[in-house]
Coordinates of C-alpha atoms in Angstrom, one line a residue:
X1 CA 21.6 10.4 20.2
X2 CA 25.2 9.3 20.7
X3 CA 25.6 5.7 21.8
X4 CA 28.4 4.5 24.2
X5 CA 30.6 1.6 23.0
X6 CA 28.9 -0.7 25.6
X7 CA 25.5 0.3 24.3
X8 CA 26.5 -0.4 20.7
X9 CA 27.9 -3.8 21.6
X10 CA 24.9 -4.8 23.7
X11 CA 22.5 -3.9 20.9
X12 CA 24.6 -5.8 18.3
X13 CA 24.7 -8.8 20.5
X14 CA 21.0 -8.9 21.0
X15 CA 20.3 -8.7 17.3
X16 CA 22.9 -11.4 16.5
X17 CA 21.5 -13.6 19.3
X18 CA 18.0 -13.4 17.8
X19 CA 19.3 -14.0 14.3
X20 CA 21.2 -17.2 15.2
X21 CA 17.9 -18.9 16.0
X22 CA 15.4 -17.1 13.8
X23 CA 17.3 -16.6 10.5
X24 CA 15.0 -16.6 7.5
X25 CA 16.0 -18.1 4.2
X26 CA 15.1 -16.5 0.8
X27 CA 16.3 -17.2 -2.7
X28 CA 17.6 -13.7 -3.0
X29 CA 19.8 -13.8 0.1
X30 CA 23.5 -14.6 0.0
X31 CA 23.9 -13.9 -3.7
X32 CA 26.4 -11.5 -5.3
X33 CA 24.5 -10.8 -8.6
X34 CA 23.4 -7.2 -8.3
X35 CA 20.8 -7.6 -11.0
X36 CA 19.1 -10.4 -9.0
X37 CA 19.3 -8.4 -5.9
X38 CA 17.8 -5.4 -7.6
X39 CA 14.9 -7.6 -8.9
X40 CA 14.2 -8.7 -5.3
X41 CA 14.3 -5.2 -3.9
X42 CA 12.0 -3.8 -6.6
X43 CA 9.5 -6.7 -6.0
X44 CA 9.6 -6.4 -2.3
X45 CA 8.6 -2.7 -2.3
X46 CA 5.0 -2.5 -1.0
X47 CA 4.4 -6.2 -1.7
X48 CA 4.1 -9.1 0.8
X49 CA 7.1 -11.4 0.9
X50 CA 5.1 -14.5 0.2
X51 CA 3.9 -13.0 -3.1
X52 CA 7.5 -12.2 -4.1
X53 CA 8.6 -15.7 -3.3
X54 CA 6.2 -17.0 -5.9
X55 CA 7.3 -14.6 -8.6
X56 CA 11.1 -14.2 -8.1
X57 CA 12.4 -17.4 -9.7
X58 CA 9.8 -17.1 -12.5
X59 CA 11.1 -13.6 -13.3
X60 CA 14.7 -14.7 -13.4
X61 CA 13.9 -17.6 -15.6
X62 CA 12.3 -15.2 -18.1
X63 CA 14.9 -12.4 -17.7
X64 CA 18.1 -14.0 -16.3
X65 CA 20.3 -11.0 -16.8
X66 CA 20.0 -7.2 -17.0
X67 CA 20.7 -7.4 -20.7
X68 CA 17.8 -9.8 -21.2
X69 CA 15.4 -7.5 -19.4
X70 CA 16.8 -4.4 -21.2
X71 CA 15.8 -5.7 -24.6
X72 CA 12.5 -7.3 -23.6
X73 CA 9.2 -5.9 -24.9
X74 CA 7.1 -4.0 -22.4
X75 CA 4.3 -6.4 -22.9
X76 CA 6.5 -9.3 -21.8
X77 CA 7.8 -7.4 -18.8
X78 CA 4.4 -6.4 -17.5
X79 CA 3.0 -9.9 -18.3
X80 CA 5.6 -11.5 -16.0
X81 CA 5.0 -8.8 -13.3
X82 CA 1.3 -9.5 -13.1
X83 CA 0.4 -10.4 -9.5
X84 CA 2.9 -8.1 -7.8
X85 CA 1.0 -4.8 -8.3
X86 CA 2.4 -1.3 -8.7
X87 CA 3.4 -2.1 -12.3
X88 CA 5.5 1.0 -12.7
X89 CA 8.1 -0.8 -10.6
X90 CA 8.6 -3.2 -13.5
X91 CA 9.2 -0.2 -15.8
X92 CA 11.6 1.4 -13.4
X93 CA 13.5 -2.0 -13.2
X94 CA 13.7 -2.3 -16.9
X95 CA 14.8 1.3 -17.3
X96 CA 17.5 0.8 -14.7
X97 CA 18.8 -2.2 -16.6
X98 CA 18.8 -0.3 -19.9
X99 CA 20.9 2.4 -18.3
X100 CA 23.3 -0.1 -16.9
X101 CA 23.7 -1.7 -20.3
X102 CA 24.2 1.7 -22.0
X103 CA 26.4 3.3 -19.5
X104 CA 28.2 0.5 -17.7
X105 CA 28.4 -2.3 -20.3
X106 CA 25.9 -4.3 -18.4
X107 CA 27.9 -4.3 -15.1
X108 CA 26.2 -2.7 -12.2
X109 CA 28.3 -0.1 -10.3
X110 CA 29.3 -0.9 -6.7
X111 CA 28.5 2.2 -4.8
X112 CA 25.3 3.6 -3.4
X113 CA 26.0 7.0 -5.0
X114 CA 26.5 5.5 -8.5
X115 CA 23.5 3.2 -8.2
X116 CA 21.3 6.2 -7.3
X117 CA 22.0 7.7 -10.7
X118 CA 20.1 4.9 -12.4
X119 CA 16.5 5.8 -13.2
X120 CA 13.9 4.8 -10.6
X121 CA 16.5 3.8 -8.0
X122 CA 16.2 5.7 -4.7
X123 CA 18.6 5.8 -1.6
X124 CA 17.2 2.7 0.0
X125 CA 17.3 0.5 -3.1
X126 CA 20.8 1.8 -4.1
X127 CA 22.1 1.1 -0.6
X128 CA 20.5 -2.3 -0.4
X129 CA 21.9 -3.4 -3.8
X130 CA 25.4 -2.2 -3.0
X131 CA 25.4 -3.9 0.4
X132 CA 23.6 -7.2 -0.5
X133 CA 25.5 -7.7 -3.8
X134 CA 28.9 -6.2 -3.0
X135 CA 28.9 -6.3 0.9
X136 CA 29.5 -2.6 1.0
X137 CA 28.8 -0.9 4.4
X138 CA 26.1 1.5 3.4
X139 CA 23.6 3.2 5.7
X140 CA 19.9 2.7 4.8
X141 CA 16.5 2.2 6.3
X142 CA 13.4 0.2 5.4
X143 CA 10.3 -0.7 7.4
X144 CA 11.8 -3.6 9.3
X145 CA 15.0 -1.8 10.2
X146 CA 12.9 1.2 11.2
X147 CA 10.9 -1.0 13.6
X148 CA 14.0 -2.3 15.3
X149 CA 15.5 1.1 16.0
X150 CA 12.2 2.7 17.1
X151 CA 11.4 -0.2 19.4
X152 CA 14.9 -0.4 20.9
X153 CA 15.8 3.3 21.3
X154 CA 12.5 5.2 21.4
X155 CA 10.1 3.1 23.4
X156 CA 10.4 5.2 26.5
X157 CA 9.9 8.5 24.6
X158 CA 6.8 7.0 23.0
X159 CA 5.4 6.0 26.4
X160 CA 6.0 9.5 27.8
X161 CA 4.7 11.2 24.6
X162 CA 1.8 9.2 23.2
X163 CA 1.3 10.0 19.6
X164 CA 4.9 11.2 19.1
X165 CA 6.5 10.6 15.7
X166 CA 10.1 9.5 15.1
X167 CA 11.7 10.9 12.0
X168 CA 14.2 8.9 10.0
X169 CA 16.7 11.8 10.6
X170 CA 16.9 10.5 14.2
X171 CA 17.4 6.9 13.1
X172 CA 20.1 7.3 10.5
X173 CA 22.8 8.2 13.0
X174 CA 21.9 5.2 15.1
X175 CA 22.0 2.9 12.1
X176 CA 25.4 4.2 11.2
X177 CA 26.8 4.0 14.7
X178 CA 25.7 0.3 15.1
X179 CA 26.5 -0.9 11.6
X180 CA 28.7 -4.0 11.7
X181 CA 31.1 -2.9 9.0
X182 CA 33.0 -6.1 8.8
X183 CA 29.9 -8.0 7.6
X184 CA 27.2 -5.5 6.6
X185 CA 25.3 -7.9 4.4
X186 CA 24.6 -10.3 7.2
X187 CA 24.0 -7.5 9.7
X188 CA 21.2 -6.1 7.6
X189 CA 19.7 -9.5 7.1
X190 CA 19.7 -9.9 10.9
X191 CA 18.1 -6.4 11.4
X192 CA 15.4 -7.2 8.9
X193 CA 14.6 -10.5 10.4
X194 CA 14.4 -9.0 13.9
X195 CA 12.2 -6.2 12.7
X196 CA 9.8 -8.6 10.9
X197 CA 9.6 -10.5 14.2
X198 CA 8.8 -7.4 16.2
X199 CA 6.1 -6.4 13.8
X200 CA 4.5 -9.8 14.1
X201 CA 4.7 -9.9 17.9
X202 CA 3.9 -6.2 18.8
X203 CA 1.8 -3.3 17.5
X204 CA 3.9 -2.3 14.5
X205 CA 6.7 0.0 15.8
X206 CA 7.0 1.6 12.4
X207 CA 3.6 3.2 13.0
X208 CA 5.4 5.7 15.2
X209 CA 7.5 6.8 12.3
X210 CA 6.9 10.1 10.6
X211 CA 7.6 8.3 7.4
X212 CA 4.9 5.7 8.0
X213 CA 2.1 5.6 5.5
X214 CA -0.6 2.9 5.6
X215 CA -1.2 1.2 2.3
X216 CA -4.6 2.2 0.8
X217 CA -7.3 -0.4 0.5
X218 CA -6.9 -2.4 -2.7
X219 CA -10.5 -3.6 -3.3
X220 CA -12.3 -0.9 -5.1
X221 CA -9.1 1.2 -5.7
X222 CA -7.6 2.7 -8.9
X223 CA -4.7 0.3 -8.3
X224 CA -7.0 -2.7 -8.7
X225 CA -8.4 -1.3 -12.0
X226 CA -4.9 -0.5 -13.3
X227 CA -3.8 -4.0 -12.5
X228 CA -6.9 -5.5 -14.1
X229 CA -6.3 -3.7 -17.4
X230 CA -2.6 -4.7 -17.6
X231 CA -3.4 -8.3 -16.6
X232 CA -6.0 -8.7 -19.4
X233 CA -3.8 -6.9 -22.0
X234 CA -0.8 -9.1 -21.0
X235 CA -2.9 -12.2 -21.7
X236 CA -5.1 -11.1 -24.6
X237 CA -2.7 -8.5 -26.2
X238 CA -5.7 -6.2 -27.2
X239 CA -9.1 -5.6 -25.5
X240 CA -11.8 -3.0 -25.2
X241 CA -12.7 -1.5 -21.8
X242 CA -16.1 -3.2 -22.1
X243 CA -14.4 -6.6 -22.5
X244 CA -12.1 -5.9 -19.6
X245 CA -15.0 -4.8 -17.4
X246 CA -16.9 -8.0 -18.2
X247 CA -13.9 -10.2 -17.7
X248 CA -12.7 -8.6 -14.5
X249 CA -16.1 -7.8 -13.1
X250 CA -15.2 -4.1 -12.4
X251 CA -17.1 -1.0 -13.0
X252 CA -16.5 0.8 -16.3
X253 CA -16.0 4.3 -14.8
X254 CA -13.1 3.2 -12.7
X255 CA -11.5 1.4 -15.6
X256 CA -11.8 4.5 -17.7
X257 CA -10.0 6.6 -15.1
X258 CA -7.3 3.9 -14.8
X259 CA -6.9 3.6 -18.6
X260 CA -6.5 7.4 -18.9
X261 CA -3.7 7.3 -16.3
X262 CA -2.0 4.4 -18.0
X263 CA -2.2 6.2 -21.3
X264 CA -0.6 9.3 -19.8
X265 CA 2.3 7.1 -18.4
X266 CA 2.7 5.6 -21.9
X267 CA 2.2 2.1 -20.6
X268 CA -0.7 1.4 -22.9
X269 CA -1.9 2.8 -26.3
X270 CA -5.4 3.1 -27.8
X271 CA -6.4 2.4 -31.4
X272 CA -9.6 1.3 -33.1
X273 CA -11.6 1.0 -29.9
X274 CA -9.1 -1.3 -28.2
X275 CA -6.1 -0.9 -25.9
X276 CA -2.8 -2.7 -25.9
X277 CA 0.4 -2.5 -24.0
X278 CA 2.8 0.1 -25.5
X279 CA 5.8 -1.1 -27.6

């Protein structure tokens, strides 16, 4: 889809108009520290914003720099991550900081391409860090941005073709054509705020995306059991599965499966009948 100049300007103006009166404020906005931006982006993946608000400042107090996180123990890292879920993200974050310290002297690279070379950093996160920290005009998509473009440019198709799915390959050219290159940081903030508004007011437009995946139920899941194990070990340092099952009120079988997975990922170790977080 190739947009005409008037179409681009109209779209940009509508997003800016919304943003002027509905701008959201977060601690991680308007900052130029790429490490702090990366922390927020890793926390926000598959986690509600309100939960991140509660943890973000606490994390930066414990690990104020990439260097501080790089040398921290895994037990401390996972202990401060408790409550955010998907604990591997904390490991990815620490590994990225280790790589920055080893390869770049603790200074994050500016470009999306260079950031993507860091362990655990994908195209979206690399683009977001480059844009939000350095104001670089990258092209990237996340759920709120996806909602804006599907709602604006594909509503008619979806009405004509119920059940149709829109692929990100169709959205990227539109994101690039409409990008406000003179102020990309603020433009993406505006897109995200507009997308969050659309998802709150309408049936989530992102559900029409081919990339959409509904988050699995937490209660009774393996994720819940993994989190329970790491939460107890972060607090008690060592514990048996029987103790964890009693403390967390979870069934032993699910905890055993979760423990096996955590062992295979080298997040925990087992000795003398008890588990602890790996060194």
